[in-house]
mmCIF file of C-alpha atoms and ligand atoms in Angstrom:
data_model
loop_
_atom_site.group_PDB
_atom_site.id
_atom_site.type_symbol
_atom_site.label_atom_id
_atom_site.label_comp_id
_atom_site.label_asym_id
_atom_site.label_seq_id
_atom_site.Cartn_x
_atom_site.Cartn_y
_atom_site.Cartn_z
ATOM 1 C CA UNK A 23 154.057 -12.366 191.198
ATOM 2 C CA UNK A 24 151.021 -13.081 193.370
ATOM 3 C CA UNK A 25 152.155 -16.046 195.863
ATOM 4 C CA UNK A 26 148.668 -17.340 196.003
ATOM 5 C CA UNK A 27 147.864 -17.072 192.332
ATOM 6 C CA UNK A 28 147.993 -20.446 190.350
ATOM 7 C CA UNK A 29 148.922 -18.809 187.135
ATOM 8 C CA UNK A 30 151.642 -16.738 188.724
ATOM 9 C CA UNK A 31 153.175 -19.983 189.940
ATOM 10 C CA UNK A 32 152.791 -21.446 186.585
ATOM 11 C CA UNK A 33 154.464 -18.391 184.860
ATOM 12 C CA UNK A 34 157.341 -18.879 187.599
ATOM 13 C CA UNK A 35 157.431 -22.502 186.826
ATOM 14 C CA UNK A 36 156.690 -23.386 190.472
ATOM 15 C CA UNK A 37 153.594 -25.409 189.112
ATOM 16 C CA UNK A 38 153.915 -27.611 185.929
ATOM 17 C CA UNK A 39 151.791 -26.694 182.802
ATOM 18 C CA UNK A 40 152.067 -27.510 179.160
ATOM 19 C CA UNK A 41 153.647 -24.325 178.156
ATOM 20 C CA UNK A 42 153.001 -23.738 174.316
ATOM 21 C CA UNK A 43 154.737 -20.097 174.141
ATOM 22 C CA UNK A 44 156.379 -17.768 176.443
ATOM 23 C CA UNK A 45 157.675 -14.577 175.061
ATOM 24 C CA UNK A 46 158.711 -13.059 178.558
ATOM 25 C CA UNK A 47 155.485 -10.875 178.815
ATOM 26 C CA UNK A 48 153.014 -13.260 177.663
ATOM 27 C CA UNK A 49 152.471 -16.848 178.227
ATOM 28 C CA UNK A 50 150.304 -19.609 176.719
ATOM 29 C CA UNK A 51 149.337 -22.990 178.133
ATOM 30 C CA UNK A 52 147.160 -25.700 177.398
ATOM 31 C CA UNK A 53 143.972 -25.988 179.507
ATOM 32 C CA UNK A 54 143.888 -28.692 181.918
ATOM 33 C CA UNK A 55 140.289 -29.419 181.170
ATOM 34 C CA UNK A 56 140.070 -28.752 177.634
ATOM 35 C CA UNK A 57 136.697 -27.772 176.230
ATOM 36 C CA UNK A 58 137.548 -28.164 172.690
ATOM 37 C CA UNK A 59 140.225 -29.904 170.644
ATOM 38 C CA UNK A 60 142.414 -26.987 170.887
ATOM 39 C CA UNK A 61 141.793 -25.111 174.230
ATOM 40 C CA UNK A 62 144.560 -22.919 175.269
ATOM 41 C CA UNK A 63 144.913 -20.122 177.865
ATOM 42 C CA UNK A 64 146.740 -16.930 177.024
ATOM 43 C CA UNK A 65 147.824 -14.852 179.912
ATOM 44 C CA UNK A 66 150.372 -12.006 180.873
ATOM 45 C CA UNK A 67 153.204 -12.840 183.295
ATOM 46 C CA UNK A 68 152.330 -9.844 185.138
ATOM 47 C CA UNK A 69 149.463 -10.602 187.630
ATOM 48 C CA UNK A 70 146.322 -8.801 186.337
ATOM 49 C CA UNK A 71 143.146 -9.978 188.254
ATOM 50 C CA UNK A 72 140.941 -9.736 185.134
ATOM 51 C CA UNK A 73 140.093 -7.762 182.185
ATOM 52 C CA UNK A 74 138.278 -5.271 184.540
ATOM 53 C CA UNK A 75 141.624 -4.649 186.124
ATOM 54 C CA UNK A 76 143.476 -3.481 182.755
ATOM 55 C CA UNK A 77 144.652 0.082 182.682
ATOM 56 C CA UNK A 78 145.994 2.228 180.063
ATOM 57 C CA UNK A 79 149.252 1.031 180.933
ATOM 58 C CA UNK A 80 148.448 -2.246 179.981
ATOM 59 C CA UNK A 81 147.326 -1.491 176.354
ATOM 60 C CA UNK A 82 150.435 -2.838 174.673
ATOM 61 C CA UNK A 83 150.106 -5.881 176.997
ATOM 62 C CA UNK A 84 146.734 -6.625 175.882
ATOM 63 C CA UNK A 85 147.386 -6.023 172.351
ATOM 64 C CA UNK A 86 150.060 -8.778 172.585
ATOM 65 C CA UNK A 87 147.886 -11.235 174.264
ATOM 66 C CA UNK A 88 145.629 -10.937 171.393
ATOM 67 C CA UNK A 89 148.606 -11.169 168.846
ATOM 68 C CA UNK A 90 149.767 -14.393 170.472
ATOM 69 C CA UNK A 91 146.314 -15.911 170.639
ATOM 70 C CA UNK A 92 146.178 -15.187 166.610
ATOM 71 C CA UNK A 93 149.492 -16.637 166.099
ATOM 72 C CA UNK A 94 148.707 -19.817 168.283
ATOM 73 C CA UNK A 95 145.550 -20.327 166.130
ATOM 74 C CA UNK A 96 147.518 -20.182 162.965
ATOM 75 C CA UNK A 97 150.151 -22.897 164.490
ATOM 76 C CA UNK A 98 147.178 -25.056 165.708
ATOM 77 C CA UNK A 99 145.490 -24.972 162.224
ATOM 78 C CA UNK A 100 142.295 -23.467 163.405
ATOM 79 C CA UNK A 101 142.682 -20.196 162.031
ATOM 80 C CA UNK A 102 140.856 -20.999 158.582
ATOM 81 C CA UNK A 103 137.803 -22.675 160.245
ATOM 82 C CA UNK A 104 137.510 -19.947 163.136
ATOM 83 C CA UNK A 105 137.740 -20.041 166.681
ATOM 84 C CA UNK A 106 136.675 -18.276 169.940
ATOM 85 C CA UNK A 107 138.470 -16.038 171.952
ATOM 86 C CA UNK A 108 136.533 -15.371 175.407
ATOM 87 C CA UNK A 109 137.913 -13.820 178.988
ATOM 88 C CA UNK A 110 135.730 -14.505 181.812
ATOM 89 C CA UNK A 111 135.368 -11.601 184.091
ATOM 90 C CA UNK A 112 134.312 -11.911 187.723
ATOM 91 C CA UNK A 113 132.115 -14.556 189.550
ATOM 92 C CA UNK A 114 129.138 -14.077 187.232
ATOM 93 C CA UNK A 115 131.252 -13.930 184.133
ATOM 94 C CA UNK A 116 132.493 -17.548 185.089
ATOM 95 C CA UNK A 117 136.076 -16.548 186.023
ATOM 96 C CA UNK A 118 137.456 -19.383 188.296
ATOM 97 C CA UNK A 119 141.208 -18.125 188.177
ATOM 98 C CA UNK A 120 141.634 -14.588 189.439
ATOM 99 C CA UNK A 121 144.643 -13.958 186.859
ATOM 100 C CA UNK A 122 143.807 -12.340 183.428
ATOM 101 C CA UNK A 123 143.674 -14.975 180.725
ATOM 102 C CA UNK A 124 142.057 -15.329 177.320
ATOM 103 C CA UNK A 125 140.704 -18.629 176.187
ATOM 104 C CA UNK A 126 141.517 -19.690 172.834
ATOM 105 C CA UNK A 127 139.067 -22.581 171.903
ATOM 106 C CA UNK A 128 138.750 -24.408 168.463
ATOM 107 C CA UNK A 129 138.719 -27.471 166.411
ATOM 108 C CA UNK A 130 134.979 -27.907 166.820
ATOM 109 C CA UNK A 131 132.095 -25.811 165.932
ATOM 110 C CA UNK A 132 131.139 -23.402 168.775
ATOM 111 C CA UNK A 133 127.535 -22.705 169.844
ATOM 112 C CA UNK A 134 126.032 -19.478 170.953
ATOM 113 C CA UNK A 135 125.044 -18.259 173.581
ATOM 114 C CA UNK A 136 127.544 -19.835 175.917
ATOM 115 C CA UNK A 137 126.423 -21.352 179.100
HETATM 116 P P1 AMP B 51 137.893 -19.215 183.989
HETATM 117 O O1 AMP B 51 137.078 -20.189 184.481
HETATM 118 O O2 AMP B 51 137.674 -18.406 182.783
HETATM 119 O O3 AMP B 51 138.874 -18.535 185.182
HETATM 120 O O4 AMP B 51 139.331 -20.193 183.270
HETATM 121 C C1 AMP B 51 140.231 -20.979 184.238
HETATM 122 C C2 AMP B 51 140.711 -22.001 183.295
HETATM 123 O O5 AMP B 51 141.873 -22.830 184.151
HETATM 124 C C3 AMP B 51 139.762 -23.343 183.278
HETATM 125 O O6 AMP B 51 139.478 -23.579 181.933
HETATM 126 C C4 AMP B 51 140.622 -24.436 184.071
HETATM 127 O O7 AMP B 51 140.255 -25.753 183.297
HETATM 128 C C5 AMP B 51 141.948 -23.821 183.778
HETATM 129 N N1 AMP B 51 142.923 -24.384 184.704
HETATM 130 C C6 AMP B 51 142.837 -24.695 186.115
HETATM 131 N N2 AMP B 51 144.032 -24.973 186.677
HETATM 132 C C7 AMP B 51 144.783 -25.384 185.575
HETATM 133 C C8 AMP B 51 146.119 -25.773 185.470
HETATM 134 N N3 AMP B 51 146.734 -25.968 186.493
HETATM 135 N N4 AMP B 51 146.722 -25.647 184.268
HETATM 136 C C9 AMP B 51 146.130 -25.439 183.138
HETATM 137 N N5 AMP B 51 144.814 -24.960 183.204
HETATM 138 C C10 AMP B 51 144.202 -24.681 184.581
HETATM 139 ZN ZN1 ZN B 52 148.500 -14.093 189.131
#
């Protein structure tokens, strides 16, 4: 756990959040500032800064994150219509919380390109 990291604090239940899934290794929380009717963040409990910091040792964890995202999309009822998974990396990528997370966005028509 990184004591300065918001998502580590949420994973440790030191900061409140709406947790929709916690399987020990992977956590899913509702985004505090939703950009779509469904906006959930899927993240590892382990502090990994971003997708750029994943190593070969994280391959299973990364796969698990995507599986959880897929399952939640099903639970949220957005699977059939489609949805977006995105992970911002670094400053120019638009990352504001330096703990790896995948945004699951759905419930409306997404546009491309993103801002
Ligand atoms: P990113 O900008 O890709 O790093 O995404 C960070 C996301 O975390 C943003 O969509 C924020 O709205 C969201 N966020 C920030 N603080 C919280 C919080 N306390 N609980 C839930 N989501 C948060
Ligand atoms: Zn962290």
